[in-house]
Amino acid sequence: MKTLILTSDDTRAIVRRVGLDAVMDEMIDRITTTLRTYDIHETVVPVRAGFHYETPTIGLIEWMPIMRNGNRTTVKIVGYHPRNPTDYGIPTILATVSAYDTATGHLVGLADGTFLTALRTGAASAVATQHLAREDSKVVGLIGCGAQAVSQLHAISRCFDIEQVLIYDIDDSVLRSFPQRISILGLRRAEVGVADTAAILAESDILCTATSVDVGGGPVFSDGQSKPGLHINATGSDFKGKVEIPKELLLRSLVVPDVLEQAISEGECQQLDGDNIGPELHDVVKDPERFAFAREQRTVFDSTGWALEDHVALEMMMHYAGELGLGTEMEIESISHDAKNPYEFVANHVAISTNHTPE
Amino acid sequence: MKTLILTSDDTRAIVRRVGLDAVMDEMIDRITTTLRTYDIHETVVPVRAGFHYETPTIGLIEWMPIMRNGNRTTVKIVGYHPRNPTDYGIPTILATVSAYDTATGHLVGLADGTFLTALRTGAASAVATQHLAREDSKVVGLIGCGAQAVSQLHAISRCFDIEQVLIYDIDDSVLRSFPQRISILGLRRAEVGVADTAAILAESDILCTATSVDVGGGPVFSDGQSKPGLHINATGSDFKGKVEIPKELLLRSLVVPDVLEQAISEGECQQLDGDNIGPELHDVVKDPERFAFAREQRTVFDSTGWALEDHVALEMMMHYAGELGLGTEMEIESISHDAKNPYEFVANHVAISTNHTPE
């Protein structure tokens, strides 16, 4: 039984051949469709768990499993190590995603989860923004301009006509490199400018936070003047105690978590009582007219990152790989012809390699 | 950053080149050493969790993570689908094991977990049997003669001089094929005979249960006459409600779980109050003299299968692969040179493939 392995070269070849914009558009479409048809009885998504530690470095490794009943099980295993860029020159988030056949337990496929995490987190924000921001939103603010900010801006730019991008990061070099990093996004009309967080809050129609703020170090900006229809995508929270958005602003906003239980445990919703938390994103996507009023209000998408999004992303990449004939099929599990003999291969080898007499 | 992938051919080549007996001996040694030095503060092993379901077939997919502080994280993802052999001609247990660098989150390696599960479950039983059975044990009983029984017998035969093997299975064809399946184990002195469970219980020095009994269907034999120094390895329990050993026999025995919390949840210890549960196996291995008395008593190793054993097994296989130059290095994670630009490869491709003018 073969496992389809997509190397990073395969992932990149898919994106190059399909086109970065087309891949993001497809990701946004698939997440929208998946949320619209999401049925809690058909999909089992436990709250993710993981190892959190401070030695050898501050970090976590989490497993994010999901099962579509009678179909596939997907597991993303994701590391979050904020010192990776400075210590090793590698991304903060490293991840792989694997899929299993629920009928047999067989490992069906394995692929990169690093690019996929950026892609699906951006796409999820785009879906939230399409449903919760004003349709004429033109100014995007970015607080935290690392890897995730690139795909946030990309995804939003696929759905809105962006005229201005206001950026802030605690690291000047990250700010300086940002225009180059988004140069392929085709935001020719958009002017990119550095601003302080107060100005970004005041001027943005759509604000994305994507920081590696320390536990207890948030929020990453102070409450202040903001547009009445401001929509925020808060994507950085993924630890107990790590938050990005001022509580007072949350209390004045409709807060929409991706998945409530996880958001209460490690998202912006940590700061809120249940009464102050709005519907989950899938509720909004299922009934957009009911929530159309929210476009004119302040809204916050509390994006903690959902295994369902990873499942959709892996399915999409495996679909593309099939269409394009990419990926390597390898047999990983040691499966005997005789299911009840784990040592069969040893005996067969003896029979093949030696010319022994019948016993 | 490369991931070392061991295919099933690599796994088999390791076993053939090192030798099946030598691999099992090494596995037993490594588990013994690991248990002797096991420190709860240095190793984090959450109770495994998983998806249990009845459609499309009865089965479960579980993730078994473990972290050695400051070193490696290992995750086995294991499927248990008792209809696999009859429905698909593949093993009940299919599994893969992967290792992650705790400093960065990088996927270091991926290998088969199917053969490894048989190997390490056998080796763990051998370690328990060495510490809890009479040294002159000569008669091994096997109730349930599928894939796991083969490696149980193999591991025990590496530590005891077996003269007689008594076997029972509810499926006659499994009984008939058993002698052929163990023909490579070098048990030339041992006579293999079919017996009923009462006779096996009465005559065995060491008894291994390795069944796929249904939830609520156990125990798999009735209490009855047994030798005063009988040692049982109960390996089949891995579900809530699934047990193999009669409660009355457990109450007359020293019950040693591999890991207490998991055994209470899904092992034979489900049937017991805390007062009736003995030390964990690592406690016994750390102080064998203190538990030497148990050799003369009835003892039960409640083996639910521990992630620590999988960690040790994968480390061993990766060590062998390094020594023998086996395995395939592949880059799975999409890692940009610029850690803050997930889209770098798209831009680079443009730069390489087109001859555009400077902007």
XYZ file of C-alpha atoms in Angstrom:
718
model
C 0.000 0.000 0.000
C 1.563 3.204 -1.171
C 1.835 6.567 0.536
C 1.896 9.671 -1.673
C 4.671 11.949 -0.461
C 4.723 15.522 -1.654
C 8.171 17.039 -1.243
C 8.663 20.769 -0.897
C 9.599 20.741 -4.602
C 6.236 19.133 -5.399
C 4.409 21.735 -3.298
C 6.259 24.495 -5.118
C 5.698 22.952 -8.536
C 1.965 22.813 -7.841
C 1.884 26.491 -6.890
C 3.991 27.513 -9.891
C 1.989 25.502 -12.384
C -1.467 26.323 -11.019
C -0.477 29.875 -10.129
C -0.209 31.412 -6.671
C -3.383 33.479 -7.077
C -5.357 30.541 -8.457
C -4.232 28.334 -5.554
C -5.286 30.974 -3.024
C -8.627 31.484 -4.774
C -9.234 27.737 -4.731
C -8.264 27.572 -1.048
C -10.710 30.383 -0.216
C -13.456 28.644 -2.220
C -12.842 25.292 -0.576
C -12.806 26.725 2.941
C -16.021 28.629 2.219
C -17.747 25.492 0.912
C -16.445 23.388 3.798
C -17.682 25.873 6.399
C -21.042 26.232 4.666
C -21.588 22.468 4.818
C -19.851 21.890 8.151
C -21.812 19.424 10.271
C -20.597 18.741 13.793
C -22.000 15.202 13.539
C -19.994 14.400 10.428
C -16.679 15.897 11.443
C -14.775 15.223 14.659
C -12.225 17.888 15.562
C -10.761 17.516 19.051
C -9.144 20.574 20.587
C -5.499 20.379 19.646
C -2.994 19.323 22.256
C 0.742 19.545 22.355
C 4.016 19.859 24.172
C 4.844 23.356 25.389
C 8.354 23.913 26.703
C 11.012 26.457 27.481
C 14.100 24.287 26.952
C 16.024 23.840 24.690
C 14.152 26.924 23.469
C 10.712 28.360 23.962
C 8.391 26.461 21.701
C 5.622 23.991 21.168
C 4.878 20.975 19.052
C 1.169 20.329 18.567
C -0.873 17.651 16.850
C -4.098 18.744 15.172
C -6.217 15.738 14.199
C -9.546 15.770 12.416
C -11.791 12.999 11.129
C -14.467 13.259 8.462
C -16.740 10.367 9.377
C -16.246 7.367 7.161
C -13.742 9.200 5.026
C -10.373 10.653 5.915
C -8.436 11.399 9.042
C -5.963 14.274 8.730
C -3.286 15.157 11.263
C -1.134 18.251 11.116
C 1.880 18.228 13.374
C 3.061 21.759 13.772
C 5.979 23.332 15.578
C 5.991 26.930 16.730
C 9.466 28.157 17.672
C 9.711 31.957 17.607
C 13.515 31.886 17.695
C 13.794 29.787 14.521
C 14.294 32.794 12.201
C 17.097 34.350 14.244
C 18.719 31.137 15.524
C 18.502 29.003 12.378
C 17.174 31.175 9.552
C 14.081 28.977 9.241
C 10.392 29.830 9.721
C 8.776 30.110 13.147
C 6.141 27.621 12.020
C 7.278 24.278 10.601
C 4.635 21.702 9.866
C 3.710 18.581 7.983
C 0.236 17.243 7.272
C -0.691 13.612 6.781
C -3.883 11.834 5.746
C -5.121 8.387 6.796
C -7.779 6.120 5.341
C -10.372 5.776 8.074
C -11.377 2.326 6.773
C -7.944 0.750 7.283
C -5.653 3.178 9.119
C -3.336 3.349 6.091
C -1.192 6.478 5.693
C -2.469 7.844 2.394
C -0.341 10.948 2.028
C 2.194 13.277 3.613
C 2.941 16.845 2.586
C 4.422 20.111 3.745
C 2.358 22.003 6.278
C 4.507 25.135 6.469
C 3.406 26.784 3.252
C -0.037 25.222 3.720
C -0.398 26.851 7.144
C 0.363 30.268 5.679
C -2.026 29.594 2.809
C -4.974 28.321 4.844
C -4.576 30.905 7.614
C -4.684 33.611 4.967
C -7.650 31.999 3.260
C -9.582 31.655 6.525
C -9.039 35.349 7.219
C -10.216 36.172 3.713
C -13.418 34.211 4.282
C -14.012 35.978 7.592
C -13.223 39.356 6.061
C -15.587 38.763 3.125
C -18.390 38.145 5.604
C -17.568 40.715 8.302
C -15.837 43.724 6.678
C -17.367 46.505 4.622
C -17.360 45.598 0.946
C -15.630 48.853 0.036
C -12.736 48.270 2.438
C -9.587 49.814 0.957
C -7.036 50.197 3.735
C -5.345 47.134 5.251
C -3.268 47.436 8.405
C -0.727 44.794 9.375
C 0.695 44.551 12.887
C 3.430 41.954 12.756
C 4.927 41.617 9.275
C 6.502 38.152 9.273
C 5.630 35.155 7.134
C 1.964 34.981 8.085
C 1.382 38.669 7.209
C 2.371 37.972 3.598
C -0.364 35.393 3.073
C -2.892 37.435 5.089
C -2.410 40.337 2.728
C -2.405 38.060 -0.296
C -5.671 36.365 0.636
C -7.428 39.642 1.444
C -6.169 41.231 -1.764
C -7.919 38.457 -3.715
C -11.281 39.640 -2.317
C -10.891 43.400 -1.844
C -9.551 46.238 -3.920
C -6.749 47.423 -1.655
C -5.455 50.969 -2.048
C -3.270 51.329 1.013
C -1.320 48.966 3.261
C -0.116 50.290 6.621
C 2.522 48.188 8.319
C 4.090 47.924 11.759
C 6.586 45.520 13.290
C 8.811 45.764 16.363
C 11.731 44.761 14.110
C 12.780 47.455 11.607
C 14.448 44.943 9.305
C 11.161 43.073 8.984
C 9.444 46.321 7.999
C 12.158 47.148 5.471
C 11.948 43.761 3.766
C 8.153 43.688 3.621
C 7.637 45.591 0.338
C 10.042 43.213 -1.423
C 8.314 40.176 0.087
C 4.902 41.251 -1.222
C 6.213 42.404 -4.588
C 4.787 39.318 -6.327
C 1.279 39.881 -5.020
C 0.282 42.216 -7.818
C -0.831 44.979 -5.471
C 0.241 47.601 -7.966
C -2.443 50.062 -6.923
C -1.619 49.778 -3.246
C 0.680 52.178 -1.495
C 2.649 50.589 1.369
C 3.535 52.784 4.311
C 5.004 52.326 7.760
C 2.859 53.678 10.577
C 2.578 53.408 14.321
C -0.083 51.147 15.774
C -2.367 54.030 16.760
C -2.412 55.336 13.187
C -2.943 51.839 11.814
C -5.867 51.281 14.183
C -7.371 54.646 13.245
C -7.054 54.322 9.479
C -7.544 50.644 8.673
C -10.712 49.125 7.257
C -9.190 45.693 7.743
C -6.487 45.008 10.335
C -4.487 41.780 10.630
C -2.388 40.946 13.649
C 0.166 38.192 13.136
C 2.775 38.530 15.850
C 4.939 36.278 17.991
C 4.158 38.296 21.115
C 5.214 36.526 24.301
C 2.749 34.984 26.719
C 1.625 37.830 28.969
C 3.179 40.405 26.618
C -0.044 41.339 24.791
C -2.023 43.145 23.619
C 0.186 44.304 20.741
C -1.465 47.702 20.429
C -3.513 50.008 22.665
C -7.179 50.662 22.249
C -7.912 53.943 20.528
C -9.783 55.560 17.708
C -10.941 53.191 14.985
C -13.405 53.172 12.118
C -16.894 51.969 13.082
C -16.809 49.206 10.448
C -13.276 47.997 11.255
C -12.708 44.281 10.806
C -9.750 42.617 12.557
C -8.214 39.244 11.804
C -6.357 38.251 14.978
C -4.212 35.306 13.923
C -1.306 35.202 16.367
C -2.948 33.692 19.440
C -2.067 30.047 19.855
C -0.859 29.787 23.444
C -2.603 30.073 26.758
C -1.880 33.640 27.891
C -0.940 34.934 24.432
C -3.291 37.626 23.137
C -2.959 40.443 20.601
C -6.113 42.579 20.854
C -6.994 44.979 23.705
C -9.875 43.658 25.766
C -11.799 46.962 25.577
C -11.780 46.743 21.789
C -12.973 43.137 21.892
C -15.841 44.204 24.162
C -16.936 46.808 21.589
C -16.743 44.286 18.724
C -18.559 41.210 17.449
C -15.966 38.511 18.133
C -16.193 35.516 15.776
C -13.945 32.582 16.704
C -12.927 29.952 14.172
C -13.688 27.276 16.743
C -15.084 28.337 20.095
C -13.585 25.748 22.421
C -10.058 26.337 21.157
C -10.490 30.131 21.062
C -11.574 30.158 24.710
C -8.508 28.132 25.581
C -5.836 29.930 23.539
C -7.361 32.701 21.418
C -8.546 36.243 22.010
C -11.648 34.707 23.600
C -9.461 33.943 26.622
C -10.190 37.554 27.565
C -13.971 37.265 27.256
C -16.936 35.772 29.055
C -19.216 33.612 26.965
C -21.789 36.433 26.706
C -19.272 38.549 24.819
C -18.397 35.936 22.222
C -20.251 35.845 18.915
C -21.011 32.992 16.523
C -18.381 30.667 15.103
C -17.234 31.492 11.575
C -19.124 28.573 10.056
C -22.355 29.956 11.550
C -21.706 33.244 9.774
C -20.837 31.574 6.471
C -23.965 29.420 6.617
C -26.249 32.427 7.045
C -24.513 35.548 5.719
C -27.704 37.615 5.547
C -28.357 37.119 9.228
C -24.927 38.559 9.979
C -24.877 41.262 7.277
C -25.358 43.892 10.013
C -21.876 43.056 11.278
C -20.226 44.652 8.238
C -21.056 48.073 9.659
C -19.800 47.159 13.123
C -16.393 46.474 14.574
C -15.699 42.773 14.188
C -12.841 40.491 15.211
C -12.108 37.110 13.653
C -10.404 35.153 16.438
C -8.330 32.803 14.290
C -6.592 30.184 16.390
C -6.064 27.912 13.395
C -8.390 25.002 12.834
C -7.534 21.448 11.855
C -10.469 21.515 9.431
C -8.614 24.145 7.400
C -5.526 21.913 7.247
C -7.669 19.013 6.113
C -9.082 21.112 3.280
C -5.613 22.374 2.333
C -4.127 18.875 2.159
C -7.065 17.555 0.135
C -6.545 20.405 -2.317
C -2.813 19.776 -2.675
C -3.336 16.038 -3.137
C -5.978 16.791 -5.749
C -3.561 19.048 -7.633
C -0.770 16.463 -7.300
C -3.047 13.862 -8.855
C -3.989 16.165 -11.716
C -0.399 17.152 -12.423
C 1.168 13.753 -11.809
C 3.366 15.075 -9.007
C 4.525 13.374 -5.817
C 6.363 10.166 -4.987
C 4.597 6.950 -4.068
C 6.439 5.008 -1.397
C 5.524 2.002 0.707
C 6.159 2.966 4.325
C 4.130 0.478 6.358
C 5.589 -3.009 6.457
C 2.651 -5.069 5.207
C 3.037 -8.797 4.824
C 1.095 -10.805 2.269
C 0.077 -12.874 5.261
C -1.481 -10.249 7.520
C -0.833 -12.480 10.519
C 2.901 -12.834 9.975
C 4.951 -9.716 10.680
C 8.144 -11.715 9.995
C 7.112 -13.033 6.590
C 9.700 -10.951 4.760
C 12.527 -12.485 6.759
C 11.437 -16.005 5.863
C 10.919 -15.073 2.210
C 14.368 -13.632 2.060
C 15.856 -16.855 3.367
C 13.942 -18.795 0.760
C 15.172 -16.513 -1.982
C 18.762 -15.993 -0.966
C 19.806 -19.480 0.073
C 19.496 -22.716 -1.763
C 18.480 -24.822 1.191
C 17.040 -28.299 1.101
C 13.386 -28.943 1.973
C 12.842 -29.492 5.676
C 16.102 20.540 5.917
C 15.844 16.884 5.072
C 13.543 14.224 6.470
C 14.864 10.656 6.573
C 12.169 8.347 5.232
C 12.502 4.639 5.836
C 10.378 2.669 3.399
C 9.144 -0.804 4.217
C 12.035 -2.076 2.076
C 14.473 -0.163 4.267
C 12.880 -1.585 7.415
C 13.161 -5.074 5.976
C 16.737 -4.553 4.787
C 17.726 -3.469 8.294
C 16.204 -6.599 9.822
C 17.765 -8.877 7.219
C 21.217 -7.349 7.470
C 21.315 -7.005 11.256
C 19.419 -10.262 11.791
C 15.932 -10.702 13.240
C 17.228 -12.112 16.533
C 19.862 -9.399 16.902
C 17.245 -6.695 16.258
C 14.934 -8.177 18.905
C 17.802 -8.514 21.382
C 18.746 -4.882 20.793
C 15.107 -3.812 21.197
C 14.851 -5.697 24.517
C 18.129 -4.135 25.690
C 17.071 -0.636 24.714
C 13.669 -0.921 26.375
C 15.292 -2.275 29.532
C 17.780 0.586 29.640
C 15.103 3.158 28.884
C 12.822 1.884 31.652
C 15.718 1.700 34.122
C 16.560 5.358 33.506
C 12.981 6.548 32.979
C 12.413 9.878 34.725
C 8.923 11.314 34.698
C 10.418 14.819 34.774
C 12.484 14.230 31.645
C 9.878 12.482 29.527
C 6.364 13.704 28.778
C 3.961 10.981 27.656
C 0.324 12.093 27.487
C -2.317 9.396 27.533
C -2.989 8.574 23.914
C -6.150 9.827 22.307
C -7.853 8.920 19.097
C -10.904 8.535 16.942
C -13.024 5.479 17.715
C -15.766 4.661 15.238
C -18.080 2.003 13.918
C -18.488 3.257 10.331
C -17.219 2.607 7.708
C -15.950 -0.271 9.865
C -15.214 -0.765 13.525
C -11.858 0.767 14.197
C -9.746 3.452 15.714
C -6.960 5.780 14.706
C -4.844 6.962 17.610
C -1.933 9.347 18.015
C 0.700 8.472 20.594
C 3.035 11.388 21.206
C 6.029 11.493 23.535
C 8.667 14.118 24.217
C 12.093 13.609 25.708
C 12.806 17.030 27.167
C 15.187 19.047 25.063
C 15.651 16.209 22.619
C 13.134 14.459 20.406
C 9.400 14.314 20.027
C 8.066 11.064 18.607
C 4.520 10.473 17.398
C 3.134 7.118 16.390
C -0.131 7.221 14.504
C -1.683 3.812 14.679
C -4.827 2.308 13.214
C -6.550 -0.690 14.714
C -9.086 -2.244 12.334
C -9.889 -5.868 13.241
C -11.544 -6.512 9.883
C -8.449 -5.574 7.877
C -7.172 -9.179 7.520
C -10.485 -10.574 6.245
C -11.666 -7.504 4.300
C -8.374 -6.425 2.725
C -5.745 -9.057 3.557
C -3.737 -6.474 5.505
C -2.763 -6.381 9.199
C -5.178 -5.296 11.936
C -2.582 -2.789 13.105
C -1.152 -0.328 10.574
C 1.124 2.373 11.877
C 3.791 4.904 11.086
C 6.161 6.626 13.508
C 7.695 10.036 13.059
C 10.308 12.022 14.964
C 10.585 15.792 15.398
C 13.441 17.986 16.559
C 12.182 19.652 19.726
C 14.448 22.665 19.105
C 12.861 23.620 15.774
C 9.780 21.454 15.122
C 11.453 19.926 12.050
C 10.271 16.462 10.958
C 13.467 14.455 11.321
C 12.273 11.024 10.252
C 9.339 8.827 9.268
C 9.237 5.049 9.320
C 6.940 2.052 9.407
C 5.218 1.465 12.721
C 3.513 -1.821 11.826
C 6.517 -4.112 12.147
C 7.863 -1.834 14.885
C 4.671 -2.250 16.922
C 4.975 -6.036 16.773
C 8.658 -5.788 17.660
C 8.346 -3.401 20.587
C 5.229 -5.045 22.020
C 7.087 -8.358 21.997
C 10.172 -6.767 23.516
C 8.169 -5.077 26.289
C 6.594 -8.427 27.179
C 10.041 -10.022 27.229
C 11.276 -7.362 29.662
C 8.247 -7.895 31.898
C 8.616 -11.667 31.691
C 12.317 -11.532 32.558
C 11.442 -9.641 35.726
C 8.215 -11.393 36.752
C 8.325 -15.030 35.564
C 10.261 -17.946 37.026
C 13.682 -18.162 35.419
C 13.126 -21.836 34.573
C 9.880 -21.169 32.689
C 9.579 -23.682 29.860
C 5.943 -23.707 28.694
C 4.490 -20.732 26.797
C 0.755 -20.471 26.161
C -0.664 -18.225 23.468
C -4.313 -17.226 23.389
C -4.852 -15.394 20.128
C -2.338 -16.436 17.466
C -2.328 -13.519 15.019
C 0.514 -11.188 14.111
C 1.261 -10.006 17.644
C 1.565 -13.593 18.957
C 4.471 -14.239 16.600
C 6.586 -11.451 18.051
C 5.472 -12.228 21.617
C 6.811 -15.750 21.236
C 9.917 -14.536 19.471
C 10.805 -12.017 22.170
C 10.198 -14.479 25.008
C 12.201 -17.178 23.233
C 15.201 -14.826 23.255
C 15.158 -14.823 27.076
C 13.839 -18.276 28.044
C 14.587 -21.814 26.980
C 11.148 -22.794 25.672
C 10.273 -26.485 25.471
C 6.565 -26.333 24.745
C 4.197 -23.838 23.078
C 0.458 -24.311 23.622
C -1.756 -22.365 21.251
C -5.412 -21.393 21.013
C -7.342 -19.186 18.612
C -11.041 -18.933 17.806
C -10.097 -19.259 14.126
C -8.853 -22.735 13.144
C -7.050 -21.422 10.071
C -4.994 -19.117 12.285
C -4.042 -22.092 14.450
C -3.107 -24.171 11.407
C -0.849 -21.476 9.953
C 0.902 -20.712 13.223
C 3.658 -23.350 13.100
C 4.662 -22.156 9.641
C 4.645 -18.524 10.779
C 7.045 -19.244 13.649
C 9.240 -21.594 11.650
C 11.978 -18.975 11.337
C 12.203 -18.384 15.084
C 14.661 -21.176 15.693
C 12.514 -22.848 18.348
C 13.774 -26.255 17.310
C 13.510 -27.696 20.794
C 9.949 -26.491 21.277
C 6.948 -28.667 20.606
C 3.882 -26.716 19.402
C 0.476 -28.053 20.339
C -3.098 -26.873 20.107
C -4.953 -26.860 23.417
C -8.096 -25.428 24.927
C -7.821 -22.360 27.105
C -8.301 -24.297 30.356
C -5.377 -26.583 29.530
C -3.246 -23.612 28.447
C -3.999 -21.803 31.701
C -3.189 -24.942 33.729
C 0.076 -25.818 32.018
C 1.716 -22.531 31.036
C 4.593 -20.910 32.869
C 4.181 -17.871 30.647
C 0.883 -16.992 28.976
C 0.411 -14.298 26.317
C -2.996 -13.014 25.279
C -3.069 -11.108 21.998
C -6.641 -11.129 20.749
C -9.011 -8.828 18.911
C -11.844 -9.605 21.339
C -14.757 -7.206 21.006
C -15.554 -4.553 23.562
C -17.632 -6.303 26.224
C -16.713 -9.720 24.804
C -13.911 -10.510 27.265
C -12.400 -12.151 29.152
C -11.005 -14.533 26.531
C -10.696 -17.470 28.926
C -12.253 -18.531 32.229
C -10.457 -18.525 35.520
C -9.283 -21.975 36.553
C -6.294 -23.948 37.726
C -2.930 -22.323 37.049
C 0.649 -22.686 38.223
C 1.500 -20.578 41.281
C 4.340 -18.822 39.422
C 2.360 -18.143 36.220
C 3.232 -14.920 34.411
C 0.764 -13.447 31.913
C 1.441 -10.827 29.259
C -1.965 -9.327 28.445
C -1.368 -7.321 25.284
C -4.724 -7.073 23.548
C -6.455 -4.401 25.622
C -6.462 -1.057 23.893
C -10.108 0.033 24.021
C -12.372 1.110 26.818
C -14.372 -2.007 27.661
C -11.971 -4.455 26.000
C -10.345 -6.891 28.441
C -8.798 -10.339 28.102
C -8.094 -11.630 31.618
C -10.717 -12.839 34.153
C -11.072 -10.403 37.027
C -10.738 -13.166 39.658
C -7.347 -14.109 38.246
C -6.234 -10.473 38.230
C -7.240 -10.216 41.902
C -5.001 -13.202 42.747
C -2.058 -11.747 40.794
C 0.422 -8.903 41.013
C -0.737 -6.696 38.144
C 2.022 -4.559 36.594
C 0.825 -1.996 34.046
C 3.152 -0.510 31.448
C 1.710 2.917 32.219
C -0.859 3.199 34.961
C -3.045 6.023 33.679
C -3.532 4.374 30.286
C -4.015 0.902 31.788
C -6.780 2.195 34.059
C -8.445 3.740 31.031
C -8.115 0.916 28.493
C -6.137 -2.009 29.920
C -6.874 -4.896 32.269
C -6.660 -2.363 35.108
C -10.112 -1.170 34.009
C -11.344 -4.108 36.084
C -9.424 -3.174 39.237
C -9.471 -0.649 42.043
C -6.237 1.192 42.672
C -5.466 -0.999 45.694
C -5.276 -4.051 43.468
C -2.836 -2.578 40.960
C 0.898 -3.121 41.396
C 3.888 -1.031 40.353
C 4.485 0.178 36.815
C 6.963 -1.872 34.801
C 9.682 0.773 35.035
C 9.459 0.561 38.848
C 10.111 -3.167 38.645
C 12.986 -2.776 36.197
C 14.604 -0.090 38.344
C 14.618 -2.317 41.456
C 14.438 -5.975 40.389
C 15.536 -7.308 43.764
C 12.658 -5.608 45.502
C 10.251 -7.411 43.187
C 12.108 -10.745 43.012
C 9.370 -12.275 45.208
C 6.935 -11.809 42.322
C 8.624 -14.537 40.257
C 7.051 -17.132 42.539
C 3.622 -15.491 42.389
C 1.030 -15.109 39.691
C 1.799 -11.904 37.810
C 0.133 -10.044 34.944
C 1.862 -7.499 32.711
C -0.937 -5.186 31.597
C 0.546 -4.066 28.289
C -1.535 -1.325 26.704
C 1.324 -0.227 24.475
C 3.370 2.771 25.447
C 4.563 5.638 23.265
C 7.936 5.427 25.020
C 8.439 1.985 23.447
C 7.707 3.402 19.995
C 10.173 6.194 20.606
C 12.864 3.661 21.490
C 11.999 1.511 18.469
C 12.202 4.416 16.033
C 15.491 5.626 17.512
C 16.890 2.125 17.046
C 15.756 1.870 13.427
C 17.120 5.316 12.595
C 20.400 4.363 14.236
C 20.602 1.208 12.112
C 19.638 3.153 8.980
C 22.494 5.572 9.641
C 24.971 2.743 10.172
C 23.877 0.903 7.040
C 23.339 3.945 4.835
C 19.665 3.126 4.292
C 16.680 5.421 3.878
C 15.804 8.314 1.584
C 16.378 11.940 2.502
C 13.609 14.192 1.245
C 12.730 17.802 1.889
C 9.070 17.870 2.919
C 8.628 21.207 4.679
C 8.613 24.201 2.378
C 11.368 26.305 3.922
C 12.290 29.603 2.340
C 15.771 31.078 2.551
C 13.981 34.120 3.878
C 12.100 32.666 6.849
C 9.636 35.548 6.654
C 8.618 34.968 3.049
C 6.501 31.870 2.440
C 6.158 32.905 -1.233
C 9.873 33.293 -1.912
C 9.973 30.286 -4.215
C 7.345 31.784 -6.481
C 9.323 34.995 -6.881
C 12.585 33.104 -7.392
C 10.984 31.043 -10.070
C 9.919 34.156 -11.905
C 13.439 35.523 -11.637
C 14.930 32.322 -12.979
C 12.492 31.430 -15.689
C 11.906 34.793 -17.339
C 14.387 37.317 -18.599
C 12.615 40.396 -17.329
C 14.050 43.869 -17.076
C 14.873 45.434 -13.706
C 11.940 47.235 -12.112
